[in-house]
mmCIF file of C-alpha atoms and ligand atoms in Angstrom:
data_model
loop_
_atom_site.group_PDB
_atom_site.id
_atom_site.type_symbol
_atom_site.label_atom_id
_atom_site.label_comp_id
_atom_site.label_asym_id
_atom_site.label_seq_id
_atom_site.Cartn_x
_atom_site.Cartn_y
_atom_site.Cartn_z
ATOM 1 C CA UNK A 1 0.000 0.000 0.000
ATOM 2 C CA UNK A 2 1.433 3.379 -1.036
ATOM 3 C CA UNK A 3 1.518 6.213 1.394
ATOM 4 C CA UNK A 4 -1.122 8.139 -0.624
ATOM 5 C CA UNK A 5 -3.457 5.128 -0.834
ATOM 6 C CA UNK A 6 -3.251 4.463 2.869
ATOM 7 C CA UNK A 7 -3.866 8.152 3.579
ATOM 8 C CA UNK A 8 -6.910 8.141 1.254
ATOM 9 C CA UNK A 9 -8.206 4.987 2.953
ATOM 10 C CA UNK A 10 -7.744 6.477 6.390
ATOM 11 C CA UNK A 11 -9.544 9.639 5.357
ATOM 12 C CA UNK A 12 -12.488 7.777 3.886
ATOM 13 C CA UNK A 13 -12.641 5.422 6.915
ATOM 14 C CA UNK A 14 -12.513 8.467 9.139
ATOM 15 C CA UNK A 15 -15.355 10.074 7.201
ATOM 16 C CA UNK A 16 -17.362 6.850 7.509
ATOM 17 C CA UNK A 17 -16.701 6.798 11.241
ATOM 18 C CA UNK A 18 -17.840 10.394 11.637
ATOM 19 C CA UNK A 19 -20.978 9.613 9.616
ATOM 20 C CA UNK A 20 -21.741 6.519 11.667
ATOM 21 C CA UNK A 21 -21.110 8.366 14.896
ATOM 22 C CA UNK A 22 -23.412 11.210 13.935
ATOM 23 C CA UNK A 23 -26.220 8.746 13.219
ATOM 24 C CA UNK A 24 -25.371 6.910 16.435
ATOM 25 C CA UNK A 25 -24.484 3.581 14.738
ATOM 26 C CA UNK A 26 -21.109 2.995 16.360
ATOM 27 C CA UNK A 27 -21.621 4.463 19.787
ATOM 28 C CA UNK A 28 -22.199 2.114 22.707
ATOM 29 C CA UNK A 29 -25.730 2.264 24.142
ATOM 30 C CA UNK A 30 -24.475 3.798 27.391
ATOM 31 C CA UNK A 31 -22.900 6.743 25.536
ATOM 32 C CA UNK A 32 -26.016 7.221 23.412
ATOM 33 C CA UNK A 33 -28.234 7.201 26.464
ATOM 34 C CA UNK A 34 -26.191 9.986 28.011
ATOM 35 C CA UNK A 35 -25.870 12.155 24.939
ATOM 36 C CA UNK A 36 -29.169 14.041 25.089
ATOM 37 C CA UNK A 37 -31.408 15.459 27.761
ATOM 38 C CA UNK A 38 -33.225 13.188 30.192
ATOM 39 C CA UNK A 39 -36.901 13.225 29.270
ATOM 40 C CA UNK A 40 -39.120 13.505 32.347
ATOM 41 C CA UNK A 41 -42.898 13.261 31.976
ATOM 42 C CA UNK A 42 -45.468 14.454 34.496
ATOM 43 C CA UNK A 43 -48.839 12.726 34.323
ATOM 44 C CA UNK A 44 -50.883 14.506 36.969
ATOM 45 C CA UNK A 45 -54.314 16.063 37.487
ATOM 46 C CA UNK A 46 -54.199 19.756 36.589
ATOM 47 C CA UNK A 47 -58.006 20.098 36.461
ATOM 48 C CA UNK A 48 -60.839 18.773 38.644
ATOM 49 C CA UNK A 49 -61.099 17.824 42.337
ATOM 50 C CA UNK A 50 -57.430 16.839 42.617
ATOM 51 C CA UNK A 51 -55.957 19.715 40.531
ATOM 52 C CA UNK A 52 -54.171 21.386 43.436
ATOM 53 C CA UNK A 53 -52.603 18.060 44.415
ATOM 54 C CA UNK A 54 -51.060 17.726 40.959
ATOM 55 C CA UNK A 55 -49.639 21.242 41.082
ATOM 56 C CA UNK A 56 -48.120 20.671 44.539
ATOM 57 C CA UNK A 57 -46.468 17.435 43.385
ATOM 58 C CA UNK A 58 -44.942 19.068 40.312
ATOM 59 C CA UNK A 59 -43.695 21.989 42.441
ATOM 60 C CA UNK A 60 -42.065 19.559 44.867
ATOM 61 C CA UNK A 61 -40.281 17.562 42.154
ATOM 62 C CA UNK A 62 -38.938 20.711 40.482
ATOM 63 C CA UNK A 63 -37.830 22.162 43.811
ATOM 64 C CA UNK A 64 -35.772 19.071 44.744
ATOM 65 C CA UNK A 65 -34.077 18.987 41.338
ATOM 66 C CA UNK A 66 -33.459 22.748 41.205
ATOM 67 C CA UNK A 67 -31.833 22.583 44.628
ATOM 68 C CA UNK A 68 -29.258 20.211 43.087
ATOM 69 C CA UNK A 69 -28.461 22.364 40.067
ATOM 70 C CA UNK A 70 -31.419 21.440 37.846
ATOM 71 C CA UNK A 71 -29.758 18.331 36.349
ATOM 72 C CA UNK A 72 -30.037 14.566 36.795
ATOM 73 C CA UNK A 73 -26.725 12.711 36.988
ATOM 74 C CA UNK A 74 -25.094 15.613 35.138
ATOM 75 C CA UNK A 75 -27.618 15.658 32.280
ATOM 76 C CA UNK A 76 -30.046 18.419 31.457
ATOM 77 C CA UNK A 77 -33.777 17.727 31.589
ATOM 78 C CA UNK A 78 -36.554 18.103 29.062
ATOM 79 C CA UNK A 79 -39.965 18.211 30.732
ATOM 80 C CA UNK A 80 -43.275 16.898 29.376
ATOM 81 C CA UNK A 81 -46.750 17.245 30.900
ATOM 82 C CA UNK A 82 -50.138 15.565 30.505
ATOM 83 C CA UNK A 83 -53.283 16.492 32.471
ATOM 84 C CA UNK A 84 -54.862 13.157 33.465
ATOM 85 C CA UNK A 85 -58.032 14.878 34.802
ATOM 86 C CA UNK A 86 -58.278 12.103 37.450
ATOM 87 C CA UNK A 87 -60.096 10.163 34.722
ATOM 88 C CA UNK A 88 -59.354 6.413 34.913
ATOM 89 C CA UNK A 89 -60.883 5.662 31.492
ATOM 90 C CA UNK A 90 -58.172 7.789 29.841
ATOM 91 C CA UNK A 91 -55.304 6.443 31.966
ATOM 92 C CA UNK A 92 -53.655 4.161 29.405
ATOM 93 C CA UNK A 93 -54.100 6.611 26.520
ATOM 94 C CA UNK A 94 -52.613 9.485 28.544
ATOM 95 C CA UNK A 95 -49.664 7.410 29.773
ATOM 96 C CA UNK A 96 -48.938 6.400 26.175
ATOM 97 C CA UNK A 97 -48.821 10.067 25.163
ATOM 98 C CA UNK A 98 -45.765 10.345 27.386
ATOM 99 C CA UNK A 99 -44.228 6.930 26.740
ATOM 100 C CA UNK A 100 -44.878 6.377 23.023
ATOM 101 C CA UNK A 101 -45.270 9.907 21.664
ATOM 102 C CA UNK A 102 -42.838 11.854 23.886
ATOM 103 C CA UNK A 103 -40.482 8.926 24.556
ATOM 104 C CA UNK A 104 -39.927 9.886 28.186
ATOM 105 C CA UNK A 105 -37.236 8.127 30.240
ATOM 106 C CA UNK A 106 -39.302 8.409 33.388
ATOM 107 C CA UNK A 107 -42.972 8.998 34.088
ATOM 108 C CA UNK A 108 -43.931 10.771 37.325
ATOM 109 C CA UNK A 109 -47.586 10.210 38.165
ATOM 110 C CA UNK A 110 -50.187 10.203 39.454
ATOM 111 C CA UNK A 111 -52.677 11.138 42.212
ATOM 112 C CA UNK A 112 -55.785 9.015 41.544
ATOM 113 C CA UNK A 113 -55.549 5.262 42.181
ATOM 114 C CA UNK A 114 -57.783 4.360 39.238
ATOM 115 C CA UNK A 115 -55.689 6.413 36.805
ATOM 116 C CA UNK A 116 -52.540 4.856 38.302
ATOM 117 C CA UNK A 117 -53.629 1.448 37.083
ATOM 118 C CA UNK A 118 -53.488 2.804 33.516
ATOM 119 C CA UNK A 119 -49.971 4.140 34.039
ATOM 120 C CA UNK A 120 -49.024 0.870 35.703
ATOM 121 C CA UNK A 121 -50.064 -1.212 32.708
ATOM 122 C CA UNK A 122 -48.075 1.019 30.354
ATOM 123 C CA UNK A 123 -45.057 0.950 32.715
ATOM 124 C CA UNK A 124 -45.100 -2.831 33.013
ATOM 125 C CA UNK A 125 -45.542 -3.322 29.250
ATOM 126 C CA UNK A 126 -42.889 -0.786 28.200
ATOM 127 C CA UNK A 127 -40.410 -1.096 31.095
ATOM 128 C CA UNK A 128 -40.248 2.713 31.448
ATOM 129 C CA UNK A 129 -39.248 3.937 34.914
ATOM 130 C CA UNK A 130 -42.440 4.823 36.821
ATOM 131 C CA UNK A 131 -42.377 6.936 39.992
ATOM 132 C CA UNK A 132 -45.670 7.169 41.889
ATOM 133 C CA UNK A 133 -45.813 10.450 43.840
ATOM 134 C CA UNK A 134 -49.235 9.881 45.430
ATOM 135 C CA UNK A 135 -51.740 7.221 44.288
ATOM 136 C CA UNK A 136 -51.833 4.529 46.971
ATOM 137 C CA UNK A 137 -53.430 1.678 45.030
ATOM 138 C CA UNK A 138 -52.345 -1.570 46.704
ATOM 139 C CA UNK A 139 -51.754 -3.584 43.530
ATOM 140 C CA UNK A 140 -48.884 -1.336 42.392
ATOM 141 C CA UNK A 141 -46.679 -2.495 45.269
ATOM 142 C CA UNK A 142 -48.379 -5.793 46.034
ATOM 143 C CA UNK A 143 -49.480 -8.449 43.503
ATOM 144 C CA UNK A 144 -48.601 -6.329 40.443
ATOM 145 C CA UNK A 145 -45.343 -4.867 41.782
ATOM 146 C CA UNK A 146 -42.613 -4.374 39.191
ATOM 147 C CA UNK A 147 -38.852 -3.701 39.201
ATOM 148 C CA UNK A 148 -39.298 -0.396 37.321
ATOM 149 C CA UNK A 149 -42.083 0.973 39.578
ATOM 150 C CA UNK A 150 -41.307 2.875 42.803
ATOM 151 C CA UNK A 151 -43.753 4.666 45.093
ATOM 152 C CA UNK A 152 -42.676 7.658 47.190
ATOM 153 C CA UNK A 153 -45.987 8.279 48.953
ATOM 154 C CA UNK A 154 -47.934 5.563 50.827
ATOM 155 C CA UNK A 155 -50.163 2.547 50.241
ATOM 156 C CA UNK A 156 -53.851 3.350 50.646
ATOM 157 C CA UNK A 157 -54.222 1.439 53.901
ATOM 158 C CA UNK A 158 -51.018 2.771 55.524
ATOM 159 C CA UNK A 159 -52.455 6.012 57.020
ATOM 160 C CA UNK A 160 -55.650 4.353 58.258
ATOM 161 C CA UNK A 161 -53.753 1.421 59.810
ATOM 162 C CA UNK A 162 -52.622 4.000 62.338
ATOM 163 C CA UNK A 163 -56.047 5.575 62.837
ATOM 164 C CA UNK A 164 -58.212 2.949 64.586
ATOM 165 C CA UNK A 165 -56.214 2.604 67.793
ATOM 166 C CA UNK A 166 -55.889 6.389 68.162
ATOM 167 C CA UNK A 167 -59.682 6.748 67.970
ATOM 168 C CA UNK A 168 -60.400 4.013 70.520
ATOM 169 C CA UNK A 169 -57.754 5.435 72.876
ATOM 170 C CA UNK A 170 -59.717 8.698 72.782
ATOM 171 C CA UNK A 171 -62.866 6.830 73.813
ATOM 172 C CA UNK A 172 -64.544 6.811 70.379
ATOM 173 C CA UNK A 173 -65.664 3.198 70.112
ATOM 174 C CA UNK A 174 -68.609 3.359 67.688
ATOM 175 C CA UNK A 175 -67.880 4.810 64.276
ATOM 176 C CA UNK A 176 -69.403 5.387 60.862
ATOM 177 C CA UNK A 177 -67.018 5.135 57.897
ATOM 178 C CA UNK A 178 -67.627 7.330 54.850
ATOM 179 C CA UNK A 179 -65.614 7.634 51.631
ATOM 180 C CA UNK A 180 -65.471 8.254 47.930
ATOM 181 C CA UNK A 181 -66.133 4.797 46.494
ATOM 182 C CA UNK A 182 -63.089 3.795 44.474
ATOM 183 C CA UNK A 183 -59.819 1.966 45.183
ATOM 184 C CA UNK A 184 -58.355 4.710 47.393
ATOM 185 C CA UNK A 185 -61.376 4.860 49.717
ATOM 186 C CA UNK A 186 -62.024 1.124 49.703
ATOM 187 C CA UNK A 187 -58.412 0.287 50.517
ATOM 188 C CA UNK A 188 -58.254 3.034 53.162
ATOM 189 C CA UNK A 189 -61.261 1.304 54.706
ATOM 190 C CA UNK A 190 -59.296 -1.972 54.918
ATOM 191 C CA UNK A 191 -56.647 -0.299 57.089
ATOM 192 C CA UNK A 192 -59.286 1.420 59.219
ATOM 193 C CA UNK A 193 -61.410 -1.724 59.666
ATOM 194 C CA UNK A 194 -58.421 -3.820 60.744
ATOM 195 C CA UNK A 195 -56.969 -1.286 63.170
ATOM 196 C CA UNK A 196 -60.275 -0.095 64.626
ATOM 197 C CA UNK A 197 -61.832 -3.491 65.257
ATOM 198 C CA UNK A 198 -58.534 -4.868 66.608
ATOM 199 C CA UNK A 199 -58.473 -2.016 69.132
ATOM 200 C CA UNK A 200 -62.035 -2.876 70.224
ATOM 201 C CA UNK A 201 -64.055 -0.415 68.119
ATOM 202 C CA UNK A 202 -67.288 -1.201 66.265
ATOM 203 C CA UNK A 203 -68.081 0.070 62.772
ATOM 204 C CA UNK A 204 -71.788 0.885 62.800
ATOM 205 C CA UNK A 205 -72.130 1.592 59.086
ATOM 206 C CA UNK A 206 -70.085 2.031 55.900
ATOM 207 C CA UNK A 207 -71.248 4.858 53.663
ATOM 208 C CA UNK A 208 -69.974 5.993 50.278
ATOM 209 C CA UNK A 209 -70.596 8.003 47.147
ATOM 210 C CA UNK A 210 -69.019 7.797 43.708
ATOM 211 C CA UNK A 211 -65.932 9.927 42.914
ATOM 212 C CA UNK A 212 -66.035 12.913 42.323
ATOM 213 C CA UNK A 213 -69.634 13.462 43.561
ATOM 214 C CA UNK A 214 -69.788 15.860 46.556
ATOM 215 C CA UNK A 215 -73.516 15.792 47.337
ATOM 216 C CA UNK A 216 -73.045 14.794 50.994
ATOM 217 C CA UNK A 217 -76.378 15.977 52.401
ATOM 218 C CA UNK A 218 -78.347 12.694 52.446
ATOM 219 C CA UNK A 219 -75.377 10.834 53.929
ATOM 220 C CA UNK A 220 -74.909 13.433 56.661
ATOM 221 C CA UNK A 221 -78.591 13.123 57.556
ATOM 222 C CA UNK A 222 -78.082 9.359 57.877
ATOM 223 C CA UNK A 223 -75.037 9.887 60.111
ATOM 224 C CA UNK A 224 -77.041 12.230 62.359
ATOM 225 C CA UNK A 225 -79.701 9.539 62.752
ATOM 226 C CA UNK A 226 -77.127 6.821 63.538
ATOM 227 C CA UNK A 227 -75.572 8.917 66.350
ATOM 228 C CA UNK A 228 -72.095 7.293 66.337
ATOM 229 C CA UNK A 229 -69.287 8.457 68.667
ATOM 230 C CA UNK A 230 -67.202 9.335 65.647
ATOM 231 C CA UNK A 231 -67.020 9.511 61.871
ATOM 232 C CA UNK A 232 -63.891 8.305 60.058
ATOM 233 C CA UNK A 233 -63.412 9.072 56.384
ATOM 234 C CA UNK A 234 -61.306 9.234 53.244
ATOM 235 C CA UNK A 235 -61.678 12.406 51.170
ATOM 236 C CA UNK A 236 -59.011 14.565 49.547
ATOM 237 C CA UNK A 237 -58.630 17.823 47.636
ATOM 238 C CA UNK A 238 -61.698 19.953 46.946
ATOM 239 C CA UNK A 239 -64.018 17.178 48.160
ATOM 240 C CA UNK A 240 -62.317 17.134 51.577
ATOM 241 C CA UNK A 241 -62.863 20.869 52.114
ATOM 242 C CA UNK A 242 -66.520 20.541 51.151
ATOM 243 C CA UNK A 243 -67.051 17.496 53.370
ATOM 244 C CA UNK A 244 -65.719 19.288 56.470
ATOM 245 C CA UNK A 245 -67.832 22.369 55.720
ATOM 246 C CA UNK A 246 -70.996 20.341 55.088
ATOM 247 C CA UNK A 247 -70.369 18.271 58.245
ATOM 248 C CA UNK A 248 -70.250 21.481 60.289
ATOM 249 C CA UNK A 249 -73.209 23.051 58.447
ATOM 250 C CA UNK A 250 -75.272 19.921 59.187
ATOM 251 C CA UNK A 251 -74.759 20.650 62.898
ATOM 252 C CA UNK A 252 -72.567 17.576 63.502
ATOM 253 C CA UNK A 253 -69.366 19.397 64.492
ATOM 254 C CA UNK A 254 -68.889 19.319 68.257
ATOM 255 C CA UNK A 255 -71.430 16.476 68.607
ATOM 256 C CA UNK A 256 -69.714 13.695 66.645
ATOM 257 C CA UNK A 257 -65.910 13.561 66.499
ATOM 258 C CA UNK A 258 -64.512 13.771 62.960
ATOM 259 C CA UNK A 259 -61.440 11.705 62.023
ATOM 260 C CA UNK A 260 -59.842 10.755 58.739
ATOM 261 C CA UNK A 261 -56.785 9.654 56.891
ATOM 262 C CA UNK A 262 -54.738 12.844 56.812
ATOM 263 C CA UNK A 263 -55.622 13.784 53.225
ATOM 264 C CA UNK A 264 -58.825 15.216 54.728
ATOM 265 C CA UNK A 265 -56.927 18.237 56.040
ATOM 266 C CA UNK A 266 -54.051 18.509 53.524
ATOM 267 C CA UNK A 267 -53.930 21.677 51.448
ATOM 268 C CA UNK A 268 -57.531 22.582 52.271
ATOM 269 C CA UNK A 269 -57.519 23.964 55.822
ATOM 270 C CA UNK A 270 -57.873 27.539 54.613
ATOM 271 C CA UNK A 271 -60.702 26.607 52.231
ATOM 272 C CA UNK A 272 -62.545 24.700 54.971
ATOM 273 C CA UNK A 273 -62.120 27.537 57.502
ATOM 274 C CA UNK A 274 -63.370 26.979 61.086
ATOM 275 C CA UNK A 275 -64.944 23.656 60.019
ATOM 276 C CA UNK A 276 -61.443 22.110 59.946
ATOM 277 C CA UNK A 277 -60.484 23.126 63.514
ATOM 278 C CA UNK A 278 -60.152 20.129 65.837
ATOM 279 C CA UNK A 279 -60.321 17.507 63.070
ATOM 280 C CA UNK A 280 -57.955 14.608 63.863
ATOM 281 C CA UNK A 281 -56.149 12.552 61.281
ATOM 282 C CA UNK A 282 -53.222 10.184 60.767
ATOM 283 C CA UNK A 283 -50.637 10.689 58.041
ATOM 284 C CA UNK A 284 -46.940 10.387 57.191
ATOM 285 C CA UNK A 285 -46.486 14.169 57.336
ATOM 286 C CA UNK A 286 -47.597 17.186 59.376
ATOM 287 C CA UNK A 287 -47.022 20.920 58.787
ATOM 288 C CA UNK A 288 -45.952 21.299 62.384
ATOM 289 C CA UNK A 289 -43.149 18.691 62.414
ATOM 290 C CA UNK A 290 -40.551 20.341 64.573
ATOM 291 C CA UNK A 291 -37.379 19.498 62.646
ATOM 292 C CA UNK A 292 -34.875 21.759 60.895
ATOM 293 C CA UNK A 293 -35.367 19.735 57.697
ATOM 294 C CA UNK A 294 -39.106 20.407 57.681
ATOM 295 C CA UNK A 295 -38.824 24.060 58.661
ATOM 296 C CA UNK A 296 -36.189 24.764 55.982
ATOM 297 C CA UNK A 297 -38.289 22.957 53.384
ATOM 298 C CA UNK A 298 -41.444 24.865 54.288
ATOM 299 C CA UNK A 299 -39.699 28.217 54.163
ATOM 300 C CA UNK A 300 -38.023 27.526 50.812
ATOM 301 C CA UNK A 301 -41.232 26.172 49.265
ATOM 302 C CA UNK A 302 -43.309 29.132 50.443
ATOM 303 C CA UNK A 303 -40.689 31.559 49.114
ATOM 304 C CA UNK A 304 -40.519 29.881 45.699
ATOM 305 C CA UNK A 305 -44.169 29.118 45.045
ATOM 306 C CA UNK A 306 -45.907 31.783 47.192
ATOM 307 C CA UNK A 307 -48.044 29.116 48.858
ATOM 308 C CA UNK A 308 -47.735 26.745 51.811
ATOM 309 C CA UNK A 309 -46.548 23.185 51.125
ATOM 310 C CA UNK A 310 -48.617 20.134 52.062
ATOM 311 C CA UNK A 311 -48.102 16.369 51.978
ATOM 312 C CA UNK A 312 -48.424 16.322 48.178
ATOM 313 C CA UNK A 313 -45.593 18.847 47.830
ATOM 314 C CA UNK A 314 -43.486 16.704 50.185
ATOM 315 C CA UNK A 315 -44.204 13.557 48.163
ATOM 316 C CA UNK A 316 -43.239 15.393 44.957
ATOM 317 C CA UNK A 317 -40.069 16.644 46.631
ATOM 318 C CA UNK A 318 -39.178 13.119 47.744
ATOM 319 C CA UNK A 319 -39.835 11.820 44.224
ATOM 320 C CA UNK A 320 -37.266 14.344 43.008
ATOM 321 C CA UNK A 321 -34.812 13.217 45.716
ATOM 322 C CA UNK A 322 -35.242 9.557 44.751
ATOM 323 C CA UNK A 323 -34.760 10.278 41.064
ATOM 324 C CA UNK A 324 -31.626 12.301 41.810
ATOM 325 C CA UNK A 325 -30.152 9.460 43.857
ATOM 326 C CA UNK A 326 -30.904 6.937 41.124
ATOM 327 C CA UNK A 327 -29.645 9.139 38.282
ATOM 328 C CA UNK A 328 -26.456 10.080 40.140
ATOM 329 C CA UNK A 329 -25.657 6.411 40.770
ATOM 330 C CA UNK A 330 -25.645 5.716 36.996
ATOM 331 C CA UNK A 331 -24.170 9.120 36.019
ATOM 332 C CA UNK A 332 -27.323 10.039 34.155
ATOM 333 C CA UNK A 333 -27.488 6.839 32.096
ATOM 334 C CA UNK A 334 -30.975 5.617 33.013
ATOM 335 C CA UNK A 335 -30.590 2.692 30.592
ATOM 336 C CA UNK A 336 -28.368 0.991 33.215
ATOM 337 C CA UNK A 337 -31.464 -0.496 34.795
ATOM 338 C CA UNK A 338 -30.071 -2.994 37.355
ATOM 339 C CA UNK A 339 -27.744 -0.333 38.813
ATOM 340 C CA UNK A 340 -30.493 2.304 38.723
ATOM 341 C CA UNK A 341 -33.005 0.098 40.512
ATOM 342 C CA UNK A 342 -30.412 -1.037 43.072
ATOM 343 C CA UNK A 343 -29.604 2.566 43.953
ATOM 344 C CA UNK A 344 -33.264 3.461 44.298
ATOM 345 C CA UNK A 345 -34.043 0.354 46.347
ATOM 346 C CA UNK A 346 -31.245 1.220 48.772
ATOM 347 C CA UNK A 347 -32.000 4.937 48.953
ATOM 348 C CA UNK A 348 -32.530 6.615 52.299
ATOM 349 C CA UNK A 349 -34.713 9.642 51.623
ATOM 350 C CA UNK A 350 -33.974 12.559 53.928
ATOM 351 C CA UNK A 351 -37.478 13.946 53.670
ATOM 352 C CA UNK A 352 -39.284 16.823 55.402
ATOM 353 C CA UNK A 353 -41.565 14.041 56.735
ATOM 354 C CA UNK A 354 -38.565 12.322 58.404
ATOM 355 C CA UNK A 355 -36.093 9.821 56.947
ATOM 356 C CA UNK A 356 -37.652 6.876 55.132
ATOM 357 C CA UNK A 357 -36.543 3.815 53.170
ATOM 358 C CA UNK A 358 -38.015 1.609 50.429
ATOM 359 C CA UNK A 359 -39.679 -1.693 51.280
ATOM 360 C CA UNK A 360 -38.811 -4.744 49.153
ATOM 361 C CA UNK A 361 -41.985 -4.061 47.145
ATOM 362 C CA UNK A 362 -40.886 -0.401 46.514
ATOM 363 C CA UNK A 363 -43.218 1.386 48.951
ATOM 364 C CA UNK A 364 -42.070 3.743 51.756
ATOM 365 C CA UNK A 365 -41.432 2.400 55.250
ATOM 366 C CA UNK A 366 -42.317 5.441 57.329
ATOM 367 C CA UNK A 367 -43.688 6.890 60.564
ATOM 368 C CA UNK A 368 -47.368 7.844 60.815
ATOM 369 C CA UNK A 369 -48.238 10.920 62.855
ATOM 370 C CA UNK A 370 -51.428 11.649 64.765
ATOM 371 C CA UNK A 371 -52.378 15.239 63.953
ATOM 372 C CA UNK A 372 -55.025 17.752 64.967
ATOM 373 C CA UNK A 373 -55.949 20.950 63.162
ATOM 374 C CA UNK A 374 -55.115 23.755 65.582
ATOM 375 C CA UNK A 375 -55.286 27.385 64.450
ATOM 376 C CA UNK A 376 -55.216 26.465 60.802
ATOM 377 C CA UNK A 377 -52.277 24.035 61.000
ATOM 378 C CA UNK A 378 -51.882 20.251 61.143
ATOM 379 C CA UNK A 379 -50.275 20.038 64.577
ATOM 380 C CA UNK A 380 -48.417 16.846 65.573
ATOM 381 C CA UNK A 381 -49.855 15.098 68.638
ATOM 382 C CA UNK A 382 -47.440 12.159 68.444
ATOM 383 C CA UNK A 383 -46.291 9.181 66.400
ATOM 384 C CA UNK A 384 -49.254 6.865 65.829
ATOM 385 C CA UNK A 385 -47.174 4.121 64.177
ATOM 386 C CA UNK A 386 -43.390 3.856 63.938
ATOM 387 C CA UNK A 387 -41.653 2.661 60.718
ATOM 388 C CA UNK A 388 -44.911 1.363 59.302
ATOM 389 C CA UNK A 389 -44.559 -0.885 56.237
ATOM 390 C CA UNK A 390 -47.246 -2.049 53.848
ATOM 391 C CA UNK A 391 -47.592 -5.852 53.701
ATOM 392 C CA UNK A 392 -46.470 -5.998 50.051
ATOM 393 C CA UNK A 393 -48.640 -9.131 49.860
ATOM 394 C CA UNK A 394 -48.157 -11.086 46.636
ATOM 395 C CA UNK A 395 -45.166 -9.059 45.427
ATOM 396 C CA UNK A 396 -42.336 -11.124 43.913
ATOM 397 C CA UNK A 397 -39.323 -9.053 42.917
HETATM 398 C C1 LIG B 401 -55.686 7.959 45.501
HETATM 399 O O1 LIG B 401 -56.563 7.969 44.622
HETATM 400 O O2 LIG B 401 -54.905 7.009 45.647
HETATM 401 C C2 LIG B 401 -55.568 9.140 46.417
HETATM 402 C C3 LIG B 401 -56.016 10.383 46.007
HETATM 403 C C4 LIG B 401 -55.874 11.469 46.844
HETATM 404 C C5 LIG B 401 -55.267 11.324 48.080
HETATM 405 C C6 LIG B 401 -54.836 10.088 48.488
HETATM 406 C C7 LIG B 401 -54.972 8.984 47.653
#
């Protein structure tokens, strides 16, 4: 081979290499995966009863990531958003907008348990990383658990598992249960039923109405006639504010004690006004948690978003923290799935709610607080259950 031939060959091989590299043909998958922005999709309710919950979650995620320089494992982020309207019938279609159309690397959503099942199907079928920042549907971290699905919030029966004993201890032994009738309320009931009856309480009646109906009047009349010691309930968002107001307007406040899973008084105390005062709940967060971590978080959130944070903002924030830990462990290459999942499974989340870890089924192991609304704030009365884990029944990972 003459010098000029070899030079020509080298040049043309070099040109071929450049061409292949620019189309991505010769680059290893790990380099390709790191070359662009990480695509993060929010699937959350931005309209309807749970709209403010969706906004708080998105705020929390963005705040956590912005605090760490706005990148994930050194890579910039491209954001995508879909309003799921808390509409289960559109769950799969909406999740596919993010996964198939927008080609997101990670889907963050959602609030409503029924909609979550749509996301869950798409996540299991596609293998896309799915982070659940609220919806507590049991199946997601029980029988249908999956290696690529992680929840940063709670399972639906976790908060109410801590409620029953607290009610009986306060002398409220005969209760009516009332809820929106869908997975979240029905599974919250399971936790309440088990803890309340185990502590010696009797459930006089179970009442319900379809989501998102808020015509409570007939049910409140029935409660008045039943004369229980207490009412325990699951409602959230706009429905929770209306329930507390209607309960007071029906003349029941002060006569029948009102309890709930803590969503009842999250983000809605101002809207409910005096009707919320004295309401007792159990949850994995409280505004009044007296820790530096919580106080710093609340101050920074209020400064940034000009509103007070609630449990949904905390769950969003923790979702951001989990994603950061996972992405940092693989230097932004989310295609390294075993390493990504291992890092997320072993993460200790230093949350405003207190430190928590992931169960084997990918659901938080966390403390539950007993809270009371005092002067417009969820005040902590104590820890109702320490390091509470969901059963994870049927999960094989
Ligand atoms: C749920 O549908 O899982 C849910 C919605 C709002 C608050 C808590 C749970």
